[in-house]
């Protein structure tokens, strides 16, 4: 009889301990729930899409488009010297000023950023058919070959204009599509001080 009572007491004790552990676990789970996020990990967007969209279909003028160019990635560490729109061809030129020196003689062009910039601008402005990025210092200019809308759409895999129809379209899935674009043409991607200044001849 004594042994039976001893086993019963141990059984009740173990049951009581297990109940306490279970209650504490459930309380902890409520206080510190496991969060599963489906948010795109590339949350750090390259552009202020809402601000850029305020320029939607603005007629070309040098001041507004200089400010707009300063919102793009290709600005990088360079300053916008100016813009120009060739109305007959639908080409927007964006000119950046290089500041190469003997101490810092090289600048590497990021073509992926150029293409992403172009795609964003094509979505905002229906009338722009090409974007030409130029890098200048003294009498030297690197660039002169525009990225055309058809070329950008081929790389994106779909038409760009619909993403500019509404601000919701522009700031919705479009940013992540832009970020996924990679463009690495097989052309020279460095500008050198000695070449720019004619000192390598």
mmCIF file with all atom_site columns, C-alpha atoms in Angstrom:
data_model
loop_
_atom_site.group_PDB
_atom_site.id
_atom_site.type_symbol
_atom_site.label_atom_id
_atom_site.label_alt_id
_atom_site.label_comp_id
_atom_site.label_asym_id
_atom_site.label_entity_id
_atom_site.label_seq_id
_atom_site.pdbx_PDB_ins_code
_atom_site.Cartn_x
_atom_site.Cartn_y
_atom_site.Cartn_z
_atom_site.occupancy
_atom_site.B_iso_or_equiv
_atom_site.pdbx_formal_charge
_atom_site.auth_seq_id
_atom_site.auth_comp_id
_atom_site.auth_asym_id
_atom_site.auth_atom_id
_atom_site.pdbx_PDB_model_num
ATOM 1   C CA . UNK A 1 1   ? 0.000  0.000  0.000   1.00 0.00 ? 1   UNK A CA 1
ATOM 2   C CA . UNK A 1 2   ? 2.872  2.319  0.889   1.00 0.00 ? 2   UNK A CA 1
ATOM 3   C CA . UNK A 1 3   ? 4.541  1.679  -2.487  1.00 0.00 ? 3   UNK A CA 1
ATOM 4   C CA . UNK A 1 4   ? 1.297  2.387  -4.337  1.00 0.00 ? 4   UNK A CA 1
ATOM 5   C CA . UNK A 1 5   ? 0.899  5.750  -2.565  1.00 0.00 ? 5   UNK A CA 1
ATOM 6   C CA . UNK A 1 6   ? 4.533  6.595  -3.284  1.00 0.00 ? 6   UNK A CA 1
ATOM 7   C CA . UNK A 1 7   ? 4.039  5.962  -7.045  1.00 0.00 ? 7   UNK A CA 1
ATOM 8   C CA . UNK A 1 8   ? 0.812  7.970  -7.071  1.00 0.00 ? 8   UNK A CA 1
ATOM 9   C CA . UNK A 1 9   ? 2.526  10.933 -5.419  1.00 0.00 ? 9   UNK A CA 1
ATOM 10  C CA . UNK A 1 10  ? 5.391  10.836 -7.966  1.00 0.00 ? 10  UNK A CA 1
ATOM 11  C CA . UNK A 1 11  ? 2.897  10.608 -10.824 1.00 0.00 ? 11  UNK A CA 1
ATOM 12  C CA . UNK A 1 12  ? 0.974  13.657 -9.511  1.00 0.00 ? 12  UNK A CA 1
ATOM 13  C CA . UNK A 1 13  ? 4.235  15.591 -8.995  1.00 0.00 ? 13  UNK A CA 1
ATOM 14  C CA . UNK A 1 14  ? 5.478  14.900 -12.534 1.00 0.00 ? 14  UNK A CA 1
ATOM 15  C CA . UNK A 1 15  ? 2.064  15.785 -13.980 1.00 0.00 ? 15  UNK A CA 1
ATOM 16  C CA . UNK A 1 16  ? 2.065  19.055 -12.018 1.00 0.00 ? 16  UNK A CA 1
ATOM 17  C CA . UNK A 1 17  ? 5.572  19.977 -13.256 1.00 0.00 ? 17  UNK A CA 1
ATOM 18  C CA . UNK A 1 18  ? 4.622  19.236 -16.859 1.00 0.00 ? 18  UNK A CA 1
ATOM 19  C CA . UNK A 1 19  ? 1.518  21.405 -16.554 1.00 0.00 ? 19  UNK A CA 1
ATOM 20  C CA . UNK A 1 20  ? 3.618  24.310 -15.209 1.00 0.00 ? 20  UNK A CA 1
ATOM 21  C CA . UNK A 1 21  ? 6.089  23.942 -18.104 1.00 0.00 ? 21  UNK A CA 1
ATOM 22  C CA . UNK A 1 22  ? 3.243  23.858 -20.645 1.00 0.00 ? 22  UNK A CA 1
ATOM 23  C CA . UNK A 1 23  ? 1.567  26.980 -19.182 1.00 0.00 ? 23  UNK A CA 1
ATOM 24  C CA . UNK A 1 24  ? 4.879  28.906 -19.129 1.00 0.00 ? 24  UNK A CA 1
ATOM 25  C CA . UNK A 1 25  ? 5.633  27.927 -22.742 1.00 0.00 ? 25  UNK A CA 1
ATOM 26  C CA . UNK A 1 26  ? 2.202  29.058 -23.950 1.00 0.00 ? 26  UNK A CA 1
ATOM 27  C CA . UNK A 1 27  ? 2.550  32.362 -22.091 1.00 0.00 ? 27  UNK A CA 1
ATOM 28  C CA . UNK A 1 28  ? 6.002  32.945 -23.568 1.00 0.00 ? 28  UNK A CA 1
ATOM 29  C CA . UNK A 1 29  ? 4.742  32.159 -27.085 1.00 0.00 ? 29  UNK A CA 1
ATOM 30  C CA . UNK A 1 30  ? 1.978  34.750 -26.710 1.00 0.00 ? 30  UNK A CA 1
ATOM 31  C CA . UNK A 1 31  ? 4.370  37.403 -25.432 1.00 0.00 ? 31  UNK A CA 1
ATOM 32  C CA . UNK A 1 32  ? 7.132  36.709 -27.980 1.00 0.00 ? 32  UNK A CA 1
ATOM 33  C CA . UNK A 1 33  ? 5.464  35.355 -31.100 1.00 0.00 ? 33  UNK A CA 1
ATOM 34  C CA . UNK A 1 34  ? 7.636  34.121 -33.938 1.00 0.00 ? 34  UNK A CA 1
ATOM 35  C CA . UNK A 1 35  ? 7.342  36.627 -36.757 1.00 0.00 ? 35  UNK A CA 1
ATOM 36  C CA . UNK A 1 36  ? 7.453  35.279 -40.283 1.00 0.00 ? 36  UNK A CA 1
ATOM 37  C CA . UNK A 1 37  ? 7.934  38.067 -42.801 1.00 0.00 ? 37  UNK A CA 1
ATOM 38  C CA . UNK A 1 38  ? 7.095  37.799 -46.467 1.00 0.00 ? 38  UNK A CA 1
ATOM 39  C CA . UNK A 1 39  ? 8.507  41.256 -47.100 1.00 0.00 ? 39  UNK A CA 1
ATOM 40  C CA . UNK A 1 40  ? 10.975 41.512 -49.956 1.00 0.00 ? 40  UNK A CA 1
ATOM 41  C CA . UNK A 1 41  ? 14.472 41.448 -48.376 1.00 0.00 ? 41  UNK A CA 1
ATOM 42  C CA . UNK A 1 42  ? 15.608 44.194 -50.742 1.00 0.00 ? 42  UNK A CA 1
ATOM 43  C CA . UNK A 1 43  ? 13.597 46.768 -48.776 1.00 0.00 ? 43  UNK A CA 1
ATOM 44  C CA . UNK A 1 44  ? 16.184 49.527 -49.183 1.00 0.00 ? 44  UNK A CA 1
ATOM 45  C CA . UNK A 1 45  ? 14.855 51.033 -52.407 1.00 0.00 ? 45  UNK A CA 1
ATOM 46  C CA . UNK A 1 46  ? 17.196 52.931 -54.715 1.00 0.00 ? 46  UNK A CA 1
ATOM 47  C CA . UNK A 1 47  ? 14.819 55.829 -55.395 1.00 0.00 ? 47  UNK A CA 1
ATOM 48  C CA . UNK A 1 48  ? 12.279 58.051 -53.718 1.00 0.00 ? 48  UNK A CA 1
ATOM 49  C CA . UNK A 1 49  ? 9.509  56.794 -56.014 1.00 0.00 ? 49  UNK A CA 1
ATOM 50  C CA . UNK A 1 50  ? 6.830  59.052 -54.546 1.00 0.00 ? 50  UNK A CA 1
ATOM 51  C CA . UNK A 1 51  ? 8.933  62.163 -55.083 1.00 0.00 ? 51  UNK A CA 1
ATOM 52  C CA . UNK A 1 52  ? 9.993  61.180 -58.596 1.00 0.00 ? 52  UNK A CA 1
ATOM 53  C CA . UNK A 1 53  ? 6.362  60.535 -59.535 1.00 0.00 ? 53  UNK A CA 1
ATOM 54  C CA . UNK A 1 54  ? 5.495  64.179 -58.799 1.00 0.00 ? 54  UNK A CA 1
ATOM 55  C CA . UNK A 1 55  ? 7.346  64.988 -62.039 1.00 0.00 ? 55  UNK A CA 1
ATOM 56  C CA . UNK A 1 56  ? 4.962  62.748 -64.006 1.00 0.00 ? 56  UNK A CA 1
ATOM 57  C CA . UNK A 1 57  ? 4.701  64.059 -67.609 1.00 0.00 ? 57  UNK A CA 1
ATOM 58  C CA . UNK A 1 58  ? 6.142  67.467 -66.632 1.00 0.00 ? 58  UNK A CA 1
ATOM 59  C CA . UNK A 1 59  ? 7.096  69.277 -69.866 1.00 0.00 ? 59  UNK A CA 1
ATOM 60  C CA . UNK A 1 60  ? 10.859 69.470 -70.251 1.00 0.00 ? 60  UNK A CA 1
ATOM 61  C CA . UNK A 1 61  ? 12.601 72.442 -68.664 1.00 0.00 ? 61  UNK A CA 1
ATOM 62  C CA . UNK A 1 62  ? 16.215 72.624 -67.575 1.00 0.00 ? 62  UNK A CA 1
ATOM 63  C CA . UNK A 1 63  ? 15.657 73.482 -63.916 1.00 0.00 ? 63  UNK A CA 1
ATOM 64  C CA . UNK A 1 64  ? 13.065 70.800 -63.091 1.00 0.00 ? 64  UNK A CA 1
ATOM 65  C CA . UNK A 1 65  ? 14.993 68.153 -64.963 1.00 0.00 ? 65  UNK A CA 1
ATOM 66  C CA . UNK A 1 66  ? 18.255 69.088 -63.254 1.00 0.00 ? 66  UNK A CA 1
ATOM 67  C CA . UNK A 1 67  ? 16.504 68.550 -59.897 1.00 0.00 ? 67  UNK A CA 1
ATOM 68  C CA . UNK A 1 68  ? 15.057 65.286 -61.180 1.00 0.00 ? 68  UNK A CA 1
ATOM 69  C CA . UNK A 1 69  ? 18.494 64.092 -62.338 1.00 0.00 ? 69  UNK A CA 1
ATOM 70  C CA . UNK A 1 70  ? 19.765 64.685 -58.805 1.00 0.00 ? 70  UNK A CA 1
ATOM 71  C CA . UNK A 1 71  ? 17.310 62.025 -57.576 1.00 0.00 ? 71  UNK A CA 1
ATOM 72  C CA . UNK A 1 72  ? 18.861 59.295 -59.727 1.00 0.00 ? 72  UNK A CA 1
ATOM 73  C CA . UNK A 1 73  ? 21.442 56.675 -58.810 1.00 0.00 ? 73  UNK A CA 1
ATOM 74  C CA . UNK A 1 74  ? 23.881 57.640 -61.530 1.00 0.00 ? 74  UNK A CA 1
ATOM 75  C CA . UNK A 1 75  ? 24.455 60.889 -59.682 1.00 0.00 ? 75  UNK A CA 1
ATOM 76  C CA . UNK A 1 76  ? 26.672 58.768 -57.438 1.00 0.00 ? 76  UNK A CA 1
ATOM 77  C CA . UNK A 1 77  ? 29.478 61.079 -56.265 1.00 0.00 ? 77  UNK A CA 1
ATOM 78  C CA . UNK A 1 78  ? 29.132 63.386 -59.259 1.00 0.00 ? 78  UNK A CA 1
ATOM 79  C CA . UNK A 1 79  ? 27.248 66.639 -59.742 1.00 0.00 ? 79  UNK A CA 1
ATOM 80  C CA . UNK A 1 80  ? 24.711 67.243 -62.464 1.00 0.00 ? 80  UNK A CA 1
ATOM 81  C CA . UNK A 1 81  ? 26.118 69.832 -64.856 1.00 0.00 ? 81  UNK A CA 1
ATOM 82  C CA . UNK A 1 82  ? 22.881 70.115 -66.776 1.00 0.00 ? 82  UNK A CA 1
ATOM 83  C CA . UNK A 1 83  ? 20.306 68.418 -68.972 1.00 0.00 ? 83  UNK A CA 1
ATOM 84  C CA . UNK A 1 84  ? 19.136 68.802 -72.529 1.00 0.00 ? 84  UNK A CA 1
ATOM 85  C CA . UNK A 1 85  ? 16.148 67.401 -74.388 1.00 0.00 ? 85  UNK A CA 1
ATOM 86  C CA . UNK A 1 86  ? 16.335 66.748 -78.126 1.00 0.00 ? 86  UNK A CA 1
ATOM 87  C CA . UNK A 1 87  ? 12.656 67.121 -78.914 1.00 0.00 ? 87  UNK A CA 1
ATOM 88  C CA . UNK A 1 88  ? 12.757 65.739 -82.441 1.00 0.00 ? 88  UNK A CA 1
ATOM 89  C CA . UNK A 1 89  ? 14.400 62.510 -81.312 1.00 0.00 ? 89  UNK A CA 1
ATOM 90  C CA . UNK A 1 90  ? 12.861 62.259 -77.854 1.00 0.00 ? 90  UNK A CA 1
ATOM 91  C CA . UNK A 1 91  ? 16.330 61.939 -76.281 1.00 0.00 ? 91  UNK A CA 1
ATOM 92  C CA . UNK A 1 92  ? 17.018 63.311 -72.796 1.00 0.00 ? 92  UNK A CA 1
ATOM 93  C CA . UNK A 1 93  ? 20.666 64.068 -72.101 1.00 0.00 ? 93  UNK A CA 1
ATOM 94  C CA . UNK A 1 94  ? 21.903 64.105 -68.503 1.00 0.00 ? 94  UNK A CA 1
ATOM 95  C CA . UNK A 1 95  ? 25.394 65.525 -68.094 1.00 0.00 ? 95  UNK A CA 1
ATOM 96  C CA . UNK A 1 96  ? 27.555 64.804 -65.057 1.00 0.00 ? 96  UNK A CA 1
ATOM 97  C CA . UNK A 1 97  ? 30.773 66.639 -64.267 1.00 0.00 ? 97  UNK A CA 1
ATOM 98  C CA . UNK A 1 98  ? 33.795 64.506 -63.493 1.00 0.00 ? 98  UNK A CA 1
ATOM 99  C CA . UNK A 1 99  ? 36.297 65.748 -60.957 1.00 0.00 ? 99  UNK A CA 1
ATOM 100 C CA . UNK A 1 100 ? 39.225 63.432 -61.651 1.00 0.00 ? 100 UNK A CA 1
ATOM 101 C CA . UNK A 1 101 ? 42.627 64.277 -60.203 1.00 0.00 ? 101 UNK A CA 1
ATOM 102 C CA . UNK A 1 102 ? 46.075 62.711 -60.043 1.00 0.00 ? 102 UNK A CA 1
ATOM 103 C CA . UNK A 1 103 ? 45.242 61.604 -56.510 1.00 0.00 ? 103 UNK A CA 1
ATOM 104 C CA . UNK A 1 104 ? 41.940 60.018 -57.636 1.00 0.00 ? 104 UNK A CA 1
ATOM 105 C CA . UNK A 1 105 ? 42.458 59.383 -61.347 1.00 0.00 ? 105 UNK A CA 1
ATOM 106 C CA . UNK A 1 106 ? 39.718 56.824 -62.121 1.00 0.00 ? 106 UNK A CA 1
ATOM 107 C CA . UNK A 1 107 ? 35.942 56.837 -62.267 1.00 0.00 ? 107 UNK A CA 1
ATOM 108 C CA . UNK A 1 108 ? 34.063 53.580 -62.914 1.00 0.00 ? 108 UNK A CA 1
ATOM 109 C CA . UNK A 1 109 ? 30.773 53.859 -64.811 1.00 0.00 ? 109 UNK A CA 1
ATOM 110 C CA . UNK A 1 110 ? 27.986 51.709 -63.354 1.00 0.00 ? 110 UNK A CA 1
ATOM 111 C CA . UNK A 1 111 ? 25.951 50.680 -66.394 1.00 0.00 ? 111 UNK A CA 1
ATOM 112 C CA . UNK A 1 112 ? 23.387 48.806 -64.308 1.00 0.00 ? 112 UNK A CA 1
ATOM 113 C CA . UNK A 1 113 ? 22.565 52.051 -62.486 1.00 0.00 ? 113 UNK A CA 1
ATOM 114 C CA . UNK A 1 114 ? 22.282 53.834 -65.818 1.00 0.00 ? 114 UNK A CA 1
ATOM 115 C CA . UNK A 1 115 ? 19.774 51.304 -67.102 1.00 0.00 ? 115 UNK A CA 1
ATOM 116 C CA . UNK A 1 116 ? 17.744 51.390 -63.882 1.00 0.00 ? 116 UNK A CA 1
ATOM 117 C CA . UNK A 1 117 ? 17.686 55.192 -64.032 1.00 0.00 ? 117 UNK A CA 1
ATOM 118 C CA . UNK A 1 118 ? 16.493 55.048 -67.626 1.00 0.00 ? 118 UNK A CA 1
ATOM 119 C CA . UNK A 1 119 ? 13.707 52.566 -66.834 1.00 0.00 ? 119 UNK A CA 1
ATOM 120 C CA . UNK A 1 120 ? 12.413 54.774 -64.012 1.00 0.00 ? 120 UNK A CA 1
ATOM 121 C CA . UNK A 1 121 ? 12.414 57.837 -66.286 1.00 0.00 ? 121 UNK A CA 1
ATOM 122 C CA . UNK A 1 122 ? 10.695 55.955 -69.113 1.00 0.00 ? 122 UNK A CA 1
ATOM 123 C CA . UNK A 1 123 ? 7.873  55.052 -66.703 1.00 0.00 ? 123 UNK A CA 1
ATOM 124 C CA . UNK A 1 124 ? 7.376  58.671 -65.630 1.00 0.00 ? 124 UNK A CA 1
ATOM 125 C CA . UNK A 1 125 ? 7.675  60.313 -69.070 1.00 0.00 ? 125 UNK A CA 1
ATOM 126 C CA . UNK A 1 126 ? 5.850  58.836 -72.056 1.00 0.00 ? 126 UNK A CA 1
ATOM 127 C CA . UNK A 1 127 ? 7.459  61.306 -74.429 1.00 0.00 ? 127 UNK A CA 1
ATOM 128 C CA . UNK A 1 128 ? 11.055 60.303 -73.627 1.00 0.00 ? 128 UNK A CA 1
ATOM 129 C CA . UNK A 1 129 ? 12.341 57.639 -76.003 1.00 0.00 ? 129 UNK A CA 1
ATOM 130 C CA . UNK A 1 130 ? 15.992 57.591 -74.997 1.00 0.00 ? 130 UNK A CA 1
ATOM 131 C CA . UNK A 1 131 ? 18.276 58.597 -72.101 1.00 0.00 ? 131 UNK A CA 1
ATOM 132 C CA . UNK A 1 132 ? 21.851 59.644 -72.776 1.00 0.00 ? 132 UNK A CA 1
ATOM 133 C CA . UNK A 1 133 ? 24.273 59.839 -69.848 1.00 0.00 ? 133 UNK A CA 1
ATOM 134 C CA . UNK A 1 134 ? 27.388 61.943 -70.417 1.00 0.00 ? 134 UNK A CA 1
ATOM 135 C CA . UNK A 1 135 ? 30.421 62.372 -68.168 1.00 0.00 ? 135 UNK A CA 1
ATOM 136 C CA . UNK A 1 136 ? 32.503 65.472 -68.845 1.00 0.00 ? 136 UNK A CA 1
ATOM 137 C CA . UNK A 1 137 ? 35.700 67.118 -67.690 1.00 0.00 ? 137 UNK A CA 1
ATOM 138 C CA . UNK A 1 138 ? 37.512 69.950 -69.451 1.00 0.00 ? 138 UNK A CA 1
ATOM 139 C CA . UNK A 1 139 ? 36.954 69.295 -73.179 1.00 0.00 ? 139 UNK A CA 1
ATOM 140 C CA . UNK A 1 140 ? 36.427 65.548 -72.683 1.00 0.00 ? 140 UNK A CA 1
ATOM 141 C CA . UNK A 1 141 ? 33.047 63.811 -72.812 1.00 0.00 ? 141 UNK A CA 1
ATOM 142 C CA . UNK A 1 142 ? 32.333 60.129 -72.206 1.00 0.00 ? 142 UNK A CA 1
ATOM 143 C CA . UNK A 1 143 ? 28.940 58.857 -73.371 1.00 0.00 ? 143 UNK A CA 1
ATOM 144 C CA . UNK A 1 144 ? 26.948 59.914 -76.386 1.00 0.00 ? 144 UNK A CA 1
ATOM 145 C CA . UNK A 1 145 ? 25.092 56.615 -76.885 1.00 0.00 ? 145 UNK A CA 1
ATOM 146 C CA . UNK A 1 146 ? 21.514 56.776 -75.538 1.00 0.00 ? 146 UNK A CA 1
ATOM 147 C CA . UNK A 1 147 ? 19.676 53.933 -73.855 1.00 0.00 ? 147 UNK A CA 1
ATOM 148 C CA . UNK A 1 148 ? 16.503 53.554 -75.895 1.00 0.00 ? 148 UNK A CA 1
ATOM 149 C CA . UNK A 1 149 ? 13.083 52.645 -74.512 1.00 0.00 ? 149 UNK A CA 1
ATOM 150 C CA . UNK A 1 150 ? 12.862 49.446 -76.597 1.00 0.00 ? 150 UNK A CA 1
ATOM 151 C CA . UNK A 1 151 ? 16.265 48.345 -75.310 1.00 0.00 ? 151 UNK A CA 1
ATOM 152 C CA . UNK A 1 152 ? 15.214 48.917 -71.694 1.00 0.00 ? 152 UNK A CA 1
ATOM 153 C CA . UNK A 1 153 ? 11.911 47.071 -72.201 1.00 0.00 ? 153 UNK A CA 1
ATOM 154 C CA . UNK A 1 154 ? 13.774 44.133 -73.693 1.00 0.00 ? 154 UNK A CA 1
ATOM 155 C CA . UNK A 1 155 ? 15.938 43.925 -70.572 1.00 0.00 ? 155 UNK A CA 1
ATOM 156 C CA . UNK A 1 156 ? 13.010 44.432 -68.170 1.00 0.00 ? 156 UNK A CA 1
ATOM 157 C CA . UNK A 1 157 ? 10.955 41.856 -70.058 1.00 0.00 ? 157 UNK A CA 1
ATOM 158 C CA . UNK A 1 158 ? 7.808  43.958 -70.389 1.00 0.00 ? 158 UNK A CA 1
ATOM 159 C CA . UNK A 1 159 ? 6.480  47.352 -71.413 1.00 0.00 ? 159 UNK A CA 1
ATOM 160 C CA . UNK A 1 160 ? 7.501  50.168 -69.097 1.00 0.00 ? 160 UNK A CA 1
ATOM 161 C CA . UNK A 1 161 ? 4.802  52.813 -69.731 1.00 0.00 ? 161 UNK A CA 1
ATOM 162 C CA . UNK A 1 162 ? 2.001  51.035 -67.777 1.00 0.00 ? 162 UNK A CA 1
ATOM 163 C CA . UNK A 1 163 ? 4.016  51.326 -64.565 1.00 0.00 ? 163 UNK A CA 1
ATOM 164 C CA . UNK A 1 164 ? 3.623  55.099 -64.797 1.00 0.00 ? 164 UNK A CA 1
ATOM 165 C CA . UNK A 1 165 ? -0.171 55.066 -65.147 1.00 0.00 ? 165 UNK A CA 1
ATOM 166 C CA . UNK A 1 166 ? -0.767 55.612 -61.433 1.00 0.00 ? 166 UNK A CA 1
ATOM 167 C CA . UNK A 1 167 ? 1.365  56.311 -58.383 1.00 0.00 ? 167 UNK A CA 1
ATOM 168 C CA . UNK A 1 168 ? 0.276  52.944 -56.974 1.00 0.00 ? 168 UNK A CA 1
ATOM 169 C CA . UNK A 1 169 ? 1.596  51.165 -60.072 1.00 0.00 ? 169 UNK A CA 1
ATOM 170 C CA . UNK A 1 170 ? 4.821  53.160 -59.948 1.00 0.00 ? 170 UNK A CA 1
ATOM 171 C CA . UNK A 1 171 ? 5.543  52.578 -56.253 1.00 0.00 ? 171 UNK A CA 1
ATOM 172 C CA . UNK A 1 172 ? 4.118  49.043 -55.990 1.00 0.00 ? 172 UNK A CA 1
ATOM 173 C CA . UNK A 1 173 ? 5.896  46.072 -57.562 1.00 0.00 ? 173 UNK A CA 1
ATOM 174 C CA . UNK A 1 174 ? 7.764  48.263 -60.033 1.00 0.00 ? 174 UNK A CA 1
ATOM 175 C CA . UNK A 1 175 ? 10.652 49.164 -57.653 1.00 0.00 ? 175 UNK A CA 1
ATOM 176 C CA . UNK A 1 176 ? 11.536 45.501 -57.152 1.00 0.00 ? 176 UNK A CA 1
ATOM 177 C CA . UNK A 1 177 ? 11.461 44.858 -60.883 1.00 0.00 ? 177 UNK A CA 1
ATOM 178 C CA . UNK A 1 178 ? 13.814 47.809 -61.375 1.00 0.00 ? 178 UNK A CA 1
ATOM 179 C CA . UNK A 1 179 ? 16.204 46.547 -58.702 1.00 0.00 ? 179 UNK A CA 1
ATOM 180 C CA . UNK A 1 180 ? 16.383 43.149 -60.374 1.00 0.00 ? 180 UNK A CA 1
ATOM 181 C CA . UNK A 1 181 ? 17.701 44.621 -63.635 1.00 0.00 ? 181 UNK A CA 1
ATOM 182 C CA . UNK A 1 182 ? 21.394 44.076 -64.367 1.00 0.00 ? 182 UNK A CA 1
ATOM 183 C CA . UNK A 1 183 ? 23.133 45.561 -67.395 1.00 0.00 ? 183 UNK A CA 1
ATOM 184 C CA . UNK A 1 184 ? 26.783 44.889 -68.134 1.00 0.00 ? 184 UNK A CA 1
ATOM 185 C CA . UNK A 1 185 ? 27.563 45.812 -71.743 1.00 0.00 ? 185 UNK A CA 1
ATOM 186 C CA . UNK A 1 186 ? 30.957 44.844 -73.058 1.00 0.00 ? 186 UNK A CA 1
ATOM 187 C CA . UNK A 1 187 ? 32.312 48.380 -73.349 1.00 0.00 ? 187 UNK A CA 1
ATOM 188 C CA . UNK A 1 188 ? 34.889 50.462 -71.515 1.00 0.00 ? 188 UNK A CA 1
ATOM 189 C CA . UNK A 1 189 ? 33.587 51.360 -68.066 1.00 0.00 ? 189 UNK A CA 1
ATOM 190 C CA . UNK A 1 190 ? 36.426 53.520 -66.690 1.00 0.00 ? 190 UNK A CA 1
ATOM 191 C CA . UNK A 1 191 ? 37.321 57.135 -67.255 1.00 0.00 ? 191 UNK A CA 1
ATOM 192 C CA . UNK A 1 192 ? 40.927 58.027 -66.455 1.00 0.00 ? 192 UNK A CA 1
ATOM 193 C CA . UNK A 1 193 ? 42.330 61.424 -65.485 1.00 0.00 ? 193 UNK A CA 1
ATOM 194 C CA . UNK A 1 194 ? 45.410 61.148 -67.674 1.00 0.00 ? 194 UNK A CA 1
ATOM 195 C CA . UNK A 1 195 ? 43.279 60.242 -70.700 1.00 0.00 ? 195 UNK A CA 1
ATOM 196 C CA . UNK A 1 196 ? 40.744 62.978 -69.965 1.00 0.00 ? 196 UNK A CA 1
ATOM 197 C CA . UNK A 1 197 ? 43.459 65.625 -69.665 1.00 0.00 ? 197 UNK A CA 1
ATOM 198 C CA . UNK A 1 198 ? 45.336 64.353 -72.712 1.00 0.00 ? 198 UNK A CA 1
ATOM 199 C CA . UNK A 1 199 ? 48.379 63.427 -70.636 1.00 0.00 ? 199 UNK A CA 1
ATOM 200 C CA . UNK A 1 200 ? 48.613 59.818 -71.811 1.00 0.00 ? 200 UNK A CA 1
ATOM 201 C CA . UNK A 1 201 ? 49.544 60.680 -75.394 1.00 0.00 ? 201 UNK A CA 1
#
